[in-house]
């Protein structure tokens, strides 16, 4: 759920309430078509007039992005999106279970979560609509029906910063999905100029934006280490803790950047933010093995197999890339080069 300050969008388009247009009512032959019936139930087919909405500056509104209605309080929005006036079951192609909704707004808000930048599609074959039983119709909470957007964790976005007549412009902080925050300059409602993203794990991405597009960036980990493609690569294979505190004596070398490496579940790889299981292709939470954090891409999968620490030991075999061939001589002839097998 997103709360918008009124001075963010001084003119918000909302549908003008008016009686139904008789010319927009479907003929009886069309009403008997189940696909057309579903379409009329889900979408507003009345191309009604629109008016400019001018709320008082400084107020907060809660918009419904399915029907474009606006509400002056959080509770009003919750009543709206949780109202029960029908039973709509949806076989969502992106969800593992059959989903049930009780109004068109909650259904369309869910479908929109799976849309990409260019939109998405809803297959009407996957939808069934039925009359709701009278004992569960209405607004009052029911114990066996989950109430949507009823926790702070479900908040979608919020903005705190400078404005002008066009909306978010100037310095500000925009909190996005999953508590990712952008701090920096805005222009006409988009990221523009210098700024940085802060992630829930403490890492941040410093960069430069141009009309909403990042044109340069630098990733900084939670421990303030900047991303470096040569980190832990030849000729310097030290972990950050070794760079900061020095190398340990032989036999006490660190296996990871953590001084005490954590145990890895069977058949898994330690990828930092969790453990990767190549059989399930999922990264699971280190503290809760029932929680899936993400599904890596094919490129990341291959990188994990090549580079990350495994749960099992295996022979290291000969690694010529880990040897250096040093030559004696003066300053100009003193060369450090990676040797090949024939050099050894």
Short mmCIF file of C-alpha atoms in Angstrom, two decimals:
data_model
loop_
_atom_site.label_atom_id
_atom_site.label_comp_id
_atom_site.label_asym_id
_atom_site.label_seq_id
_atom_site.Cartn_x
_atom_site.Cartn_y
_atom_site.Cartn_z
CA UNK A 1 0.00 0.00 0.00
CA UNK A 2 1.35 3.43 -0.89
CA UNK A 3 0.62 6.68 0.87
CA UNK A 4 1.07 9.79 -1.27
CA UNK A 5 1.37 13.32 0.07
CA UNK A 6 -1.07 15.60 -1.72
CA UNK A 7 1.62 18.06 -2.76
CA UNK A 8 3.40 15.22 -4.57
CA UNK A 9 0.75 15.17 -7.29
CA UNK A 10 -1.26 18.41 -7.18
CA UNK A 11 -3.66 17.15 -9.84
CA UNK A 12 -4.72 13.52 -9.52
CA UNK A 13 -7.18 12.08 -12.00
CA UNK A 14 -10.08 10.23 -10.42
CA UNK A 15 -13.21 8.91 -12.13
CA UNK A 16 -16.24 11.15 -11.98
CA UNK A 17 -19.18 9.40 -10.37
CA UNK A 18 -22.18 9.24 -12.68
CA UNK A 19 -25.05 6.88 -13.52
CA UNK A 20 -24.32 4.03 -15.95
CA UNK A 21 -24.64 4.84 -19.62
CA UNK A 22 -27.35 2.73 -21.21
CA UNK A 23 -25.32 2.55 -24.42
CA UNK A 24 -22.51 0.80 -22.54
CA UNK A 25 -24.68 -2.09 -21.31
CA UNK A 26 -23.84 -5.33 -23.13
CA UNK A 27 -26.55 -6.87 -25.30
CA UNK A 28 -28.19 -10.01 -23.96
CA UNK A 29 -26.29 -12.19 -26.44
CA UNK A 30 -22.97 -10.79 -25.17
CA UNK A 31 -23.95 -11.20 -21.54
CA UNK A 32 -24.39 -14.92 -22.16
CA UNK A 33 -20.77 -15.17 -23.28
CA UNK A 34 -18.75 -16.13 -20.16
CA UNK A 35 -15.61 -14.38 -21.37
CA UNK A 36 -17.41 -11.09 -21.99
CA UNK A 37 -19.14 -11.46 -18.61
CA UNK A 38 -15.78 -11.83 -16.86
CA UNK A 39 -14.45 -8.84 -18.75
CA UNK A 40 -17.37 -6.66 -17.66
CA UNK A 41 -16.96 -7.79 -14.05
CA UNK A 42 -13.21 -7.17 -13.92
CA UNK A 43 -12.85 -3.97 -15.88
CA UNK A 44 -14.71 -0.70 -16.11
CA UNK A 45 -16.04 -0.56 -19.66
CA UNK A 46 -17.58 2.87 -19.20
CA UNK A 47 -15.16 5.37 -20.69
CA UNK A 48 -16.38 7.95 -18.24
CA UNK A 49 -15.32 11.54 -17.88
CA UNK A 50 -12.39 12.44 -15.66
CA UNK A 51 -11.99 15.41 -13.36
CA UNK A 52 -8.98 16.98 -11.67
CA UNK A 53 -8.79 16.27 -7.94
CA UNK A 54 -7.41 19.10 -5.77
CA UNK A 55 -7.09 17.90 -2.14
CA UNK A 56 -5.78 20.23 0.51
CA UNK A 57 -1.94 20.45 0.47
CA UNK A 58 -0.27 18.58 3.30
CA UNK A 59 -2.87 15.82 3.49
CA UNK A 60 -2.01 12.18 2.84
CA UNK A 61 -4.03 10.00 0.50
CA UNK A 62 -4.02 6.24 -0.03
CA UNK A 63 -4.72 5.42 -3.70
CA UNK A 64 -6.01 2.11 -5.04
CA UNK A 65 -4.06 1.41 -8.21
CA UNK A 66 -6.72 -0.98 -9.49
CA UNK A 67 -9.73 1.36 -9.62
CA UNK A 68 -7.90 4.69 -9.02
CA UNK A 69 -10.12 5.63 -6.10
CA UNK A 70 -8.42 7.54 -3.26
CA UNK A 71 -8.94 7.35 0.47
CA UNK A 72 -8.16 9.83 3.19
CA UNK A 73 -7.23 7.24 5.81
CA UNK A 74 -5.43 3.92 5.98
CA UNK A 75 -8.48 2.20 7.47
CA UNK A 76 -10.69 3.37 4.61
CA UNK A 77 -8.25 1.92 2.10
CA UNK A 78 -8.10 -1.38 4.03
CA UNK A 79 -11.90 -1.61 4.05
CA UNK A 80 -11.93 -0.95 0.32
CA UNK A 81 -9.34 -3.53 -0.71
CA UNK A 82 -10.69 -6.15 1.72
CA UNK A 83 -14.40 -5.77 0.94
CA UNK A 84 -16.14 -9.04 0.07
CA UNK A 85 -18.68 -8.89 -2.74
CA UNK A 86 -17.84 -11.94 -4.88
CA UNK A 87 -15.74 -15.10 -4.89
CA UNK A 88 -13.06 -14.92 -7.58
CA UNK A 89 -10.72 -17.88 -7.88
CA UNK A 90 -7.62 -17.46 -10.01
CA UNK A 91 -5.15 -20.07 -11.20
CA UNK A 92 -2.19 -17.72 -11.19
CA UNK A 93 0.57 -18.99 -13.51
CA UNK A 94 3.18 -17.49 -11.16
CA UNK A 95 1.85 -18.84 -7.84
CA UNK A 96 1.96 -22.47 -6.66
CA UNK A 97 -1.57 -22.45 -5.18
CA UNK A 98 -5.05 -21.46 -6.35
CA UNK A 99 -5.72 -17.89 -5.23
CA UNK A 100 -9.07 -16.63 -3.96
CA UNK A 101 -10.14 -12.97 -4.04
CA UNK A 102 -13.33 -11.29 -2.89
CA UNK A 103 -13.29 -8.14 -5.04
CA UNK A 104 -11.85 -7.05 -8.36
CA UNK A 105 -9.39 -4.58 -6.85
CA UNK A 106 -7.56 -7.14 -4.74
CA UNK A 107 -7.37 -9.46 -7.76
CA UNK A 108 -6.01 -6.79 -10.10
CA UNK A 109 -3.48 -5.62 -7.50
CA UNK A 110 -2.19 -9.19 -7.24
CA UNK A 111 -2.05 -9.68 -11.01
CA UNK A 112 -0.14 -6.44 -11.34
CA UNK A 113 2.61 -7.76 -9.04
CA UNK A 114 3.59 -10.22 -11.79
CA UNK A 115 3.56 -7.69 -14.63
CA UNK A 116 6.82 -6.49 -16.14
CA UNK A 117 7.83 -3.03 -17.30
CA UNK A 118 5.81 -3.49 -20.51
CA UNK A 119 2.70 -4.78 -18.76
CA UNK A 120 1.30 -8.27 -18.61
CA UNK A 121 -1.58 -10.53 -19.57
CA UNK A 122 -4.46 -12.16 -17.71
CA UNK A 123 -5.94 -15.35 -19.15
CA UNK A 124 -9.70 -15.32 -18.56
CA UNK A 125 -9.69 -19.13 -18.74
CA UNK A 126 -7.85 -19.12 -15.40
CA UNK A 127 -10.62 -17.15 -13.66
CA UNK A 128 -13.87 -18.35 -12.08
CA UNK A 129 -16.36 -15.90 -10.58
CA UNK A 130 -19.18 -16.93 -8.25
CA UNK A 131 -21.75 -15.27 -6.01
CA UNK A 132 -20.51 -14.78 -2.47
CA UNK A 133 -22.37 -16.47 0.42
CA UNK A 134 -24.25 -13.95 2.53
CA UNK A 135 -22.57 -15.07 5.76
CA UNK A 136 -19.13 -13.82 4.61
CA UNK A 137 -20.15 -10.77 2.54
CA UNK A 138 -19.31 -7.27 3.75
CA UNK A 139 -16.40 -5.58 5.47
CA UNK A 140 -16.11 -7.10 8.95
CA UNK A 141 -12.92 -9.19 9.49
CA UNK A 142 -13.34 -12.98 9.40
CA UNK A 143 -10.79 -15.19 11.12
CA UNK A 144 -10.26 -17.64 8.24
CA UNK A 145 -9.89 -14.95 5.54
CA UNK A 146 -6.55 -13.18 5.45
CA UNK A 147 -6.77 -9.41 5.53
CA UNK A 148 -4.62 -7.80 2.84
CA UNK A 149 -2.19 -4.92 3.41
CA UNK A 150 -2.93 -4.95 7.14
CA UNK A 151 0.69 -4.78 8.33
CA UNK A 152 3.37 -2.17 7.92
CA UNK A 153 5.46 -4.75 6.02
CA UNK A 154 2.92 -4.56 3.18
CA UNK A 155 3.50 -0.85 2.60
CA UNK A 156 4.69 -0.35 -0.96
CA UNK A 157 6.35 3.04 -1.06
CA UNK A 158 6.69 6.41 0.60
CA UNK A 159 8.57 9.63 -0.06
CA UNK A 160 9.94 12.32 2.22
CA UNK A 161 11.64 15.30 0.68
CA UNK A 162 11.29 18.35 -1.54
CA UNK A 163 8.49 19.05 -4.04
CA UNK A 164 7.42 21.42 -6.74
CA UNK A 165 4.34 21.76 -8.91
CA UNK A 166 5.35 18.69 -10.97
CA UNK A 167 5.79 16.41 -7.97
CA UNK A 168 8.91 14.96 -6.34
CA UNK A 169 11.76 17.34 -7.24
CA UNK A 170 14.86 18.13 -5.21
CA UNK A 171 16.54 16.28 -2.36
CA UNK A 172 14.57 13.48 -0.75
CA UNK A 173 14.35 9.88 0.42
CA UNK A 174 12.15 7.41 -1.49
CA UNK A 175 11.46 4.05 0.15
CA UNK A 176 10.68 1.33 -2.38
CA UNK A 177 9.75 -2.34 -2.31
CA UNK A 178 11.34 -4.49 0.40
CA UNK A 179 12.60 -1.41 2.26
CA UNK A 180 15.13 -0.41 -0.40
CA UNK A 181 15.72 3.33 -0.04
CA UNK A 182 16.92 5.90 -2.55
CA UNK A 183 18.49 9.03 -1.09
CA UNK A 184 19.45 11.82 -3.41
CA UNK A 185 18.12 14.13 -6.07
CA UNK A 186 14.72 13.79 -7.78
CA UNK A 187 13.33 15.55 -10.82
CA UNK A 188 9.74 15.35 -12.06
CA UNK A 189 9.07 12.22 -10.00
CA UNK A 190 12.16 10.25 -11.14
CA UNK A 191 15.68 9.70 -9.84
CA UNK A 192 17.91 12.30 -11.47
CA UNK A 193 21.42 13.31 -10.50
CA UNK A 194 23.63 11.93 -7.73
CA UNK A 195 22.20 9.57 -5.14
CA UNK A 196 22.52 6.15 -3.56
CA UNK A 197 20.39 3.08 -2.85
CA UNK A 198 20.49 1.53 0.62
CA UNK A 199 19.53 -2.14 0.92
CA UNK A 200 18.11 -3.91 4.00
CA UNK A 201 21.38 -5.83 4.51
CA UNK A 202 23.29 -2.55 4.93
CA UNK A 203 24.91 -2.49 1.48
CA UNK A 204 24.47 0.53 -0.76
CA UNK A 205 24.81 1.49 -4.41
CA UNK A 206 26.19 4.94 -5.09
CA UNK A 207 25.54 6.29 -8.55
CA UNK A 208 24.35 8.88 -10.98
CA UNK A 209 20.86 8.81 -12.51
CA UNK A 210 19.47 10.44 -15.63
CA UNK A 211 15.67 10.62 -15.91
CA UNK A 212 15.24 7.46 -13.85
CA UNK A 213 18.05 5.46 -15.48
CA UNK A 214 21.29 4.70 -13.62
CA UNK A 215 24.22 5.75 -15.83
CA UNK A 216 27.07 5.04 -13.37
CA UNK A 217 27.32 3.12 -10.13
CA UNK A 218 29.63 1.81 -7.43
CA UNK A 219 28.52 -1.00 -5.09
CA UNK A 220 29.62 -0.79 -1.44
CA UNK A 221 29.11 -3.72 0.91
CA UNK A 222 27.75 -3.44 4.44
CA UNK A 223 31.31 -3.54 5.82
CA UNK A 224 32.19 -0.45 3.70
CA UNK A 225 34.23 -2.44 1.20
CA UNK A 226 33.82 -1.22 -2.38
CA UNK A 227 33.14 -3.78 -5.07
CA UNK A 228 36.35 -4.80 -6.81
CA UNK A 229 36.44 -7.42 -9.56
CA UNK A 230 39.99 -8.35 -8.53
CA UNK A 231 39.07 -9.06 -4.90
CA UNK A 232 40.51 -12.40 -3.72
CA UNK A 233 42.12 -12.88 -7.14
CA UNK A 234 45.76 -13.32 -8.04
CA UNK A 235 48.11 -11.80 -7.15
CA UNK A 236 46.34 -10.65 -3.94
CA UNK A 237 44.05 -13.40 -2.61
CA UNK A 238 43.54 -11.93 0.87
CA UNK A 239 40.10 -11.56 2.42
CA UNK A 240 39.05 -8.14 3.68
CA UNK A 241 39.68 -9.14 7.29
CA UNK A 242 43.25 -10.11 6.32
CA UNK A 243 43.77 -6.82 4.49
CA UNK A 244 42.65 -4.90 7.57
CA UNK A 245 44.19 -7.06 10.32
CA UNK A 246 47.04 -8.85 8.57
CA UNK A 247 47.71 -12.47 7.62
CA UNK A 248 47.48 -15.25 10.19
CA UNK A 249 50.30 -17.74 10.90
CA UNK A 250 50.50 -20.90 8.82
CA UNK A 251 47.81 -23.35 9.89
CA UNK A 252 45.51 -20.59 11.16
CA UNK A 253 44.60 -18.99 7.83
CA UNK A 254 41.02 -17.87 7.42
CA UNK A 255 38.77 -19.94 5.16
CA UNK A 256 36.34 -17.05 4.65
CA UNK A 257 36.08 -13.38 5.48
CA UNK A 258 34.40 -14.51 8.71
CA UNK A 259 36.96 -15.51 11.30
CA UNK A 260 34.78 -18.47 12.30
CA UNK A 261 33.30 -20.01 9.12
CA UNK A 262 29.73 -21.24 9.48
CA UNK A 263 28.81 -24.86 8.72
CA UNK A 264 27.30 -25.46 5.28
CA UNK A 265 24.31 -27.81 4.79
CA UNK A 266 24.93 -31.00 2.83
CA UNK A 267 25.33 -30.61 -0.95
CA UNK A 268 25.17 -26.79 -0.65
CA UNK A 269 27.44 -23.80 -1.31
CA UNK A 270 27.95 -20.76 0.92
CA UNK A 271 27.04 -17.69 -1.16
CA UNK A 272 27.21 -15.08 1.59
CA UNK A 273 23.56 -14.15 2.00
CA UNK A 274 22.57 -17.82 2.33
CA UNK A 275 23.24 -21.32 1.05
CA UNK A 276 22.77 -22.39 -2.56
CA UNK A 277 21.50 -25.88 -3.34
CA UNK A 278 22.31 -26.78 -6.98
CA UNK A 279 19.66 -29.53 -6.93
CA UNK A 280 16.78 -27.17 -6.11
CA UNK A 281 18.42 -24.12 -7.78
CA UNK A 282 17.44 -22.01 -4.74
CA UNK A 283 19.32 -19.87 -2.21
CA UNK A 284 17.93 -20.59 1.26
CA UNK A 285 18.21 -18.44 4.36
CA UNK A 286 21.11 -19.35 6.64
CA UNK A 287 18.93 -19.04 9.75
CA UNK A 288 15.78 -20.68 8.32
CA UNK A 289 16.26 -23.46 5.77
CA UNK A 290 12.55 -23.31 4.85
CA UNK A 291 12.83 -19.73 3.58
CA UNK A 292 13.86 -19.23 -0.06
CA UNK A 293 15.73 -15.96 -0.57
CA UNK A 294 16.10 -16.03 -4.34
CA UNK A 295 16.68 -18.15 -7.44
CA UNK A 296 20.03 -17.39 -9.13
CA UNK A 297 20.42 -16.94 -12.85
CA UNK A 298 22.33 -19.48 -14.95
CA UNK A 299 25.37 -17.20 -14.98
CA UNK A 300 25.36 -16.86 -11.19
CA UNK A 301 24.85 -20.62 -10.80
CA UNK A 302 27.99 -21.28 -12.84
CA UNK A 303 29.93 -18.66 -10.86
CA UNK A 304 28.86 -20.21 -7.54
CA UNK A 305 29.96 -23.68 -8.65
CA UNK A 306 33.39 -22.34 -9.65
CA UNK A 307 34.10 -20.01 -6.74
CA UNK A 308 32.02 -20.57 -3.58
CA UNK A 309 32.92 -22.69 -0.58
CA UNK A 310 31.39 -26.18 -0.61
CA UNK A 311 29.98 -28.32 2.17
CA UNK A 312 32.45 -31.09 1.28
CA UNK A 313 36.20 -31.40 0.81
CA UNK A 314 37.81 -32.47 -2.41
CA UNK A 315 41.43 -32.65 -3.65
CA UNK A 316 42.69 -29.27 -4.80
CA UNK A 317 44.97 -30.82 -7.46
CA UNK A 318 47.66 -28.84 -9.17
CA UNK A 319 46.84 -25.11 -9.55
CA UNK A 320 49.52 -23.41 -11.70
CA UNK A 321 47.62 -20.13 -11.44
CA UNK A 322 48.44 -20.01 -7.72
CA UNK A 323 52.21 -20.04 -8.29
CA UNK A 324 54.45 -17.12 -9.14
CA UNK A 325 57.85 -17.37 -10.79
CA UNK A 326 60.21 -14.74 -9.40
CA UNK A 327 63.44 -13.91 -11.30
CA UNK A 328 66.56 -12.40 -9.77
CA UNK A 329 68.14 -9.31 -11.23
CA UNK A 330 68.04 -5.55 -11.11
CA UNK A 331 64.89 -3.46 -10.79
CA UNK A 332 64.10 -3.60 -14.50
CA UNK A 333 64.51 -7.35 -14.80
CA UNK A 334 62.74 -8.30 -11.55
CA UNK A 335 59.51 -9.71 -12.94
CA UNK A 336 56.55 -11.35 -11.22
CA UNK A 337 54.60 -13.52 -13.61
CA UNK A 338 52.14 -16.37 -13.32
CA UNK A 339 53.94 -19.57 -14.22
CA UNK A 340 52.76 -22.41 -16.37
CA UNK A 341 53.29 -26.11 -15.82
CA UNK A 342 56.49 -26.01 -17.93
CA UNK A 343 57.92 -23.28 -15.69
CA UNK A 344 57.81 -25.45 -12.56
#
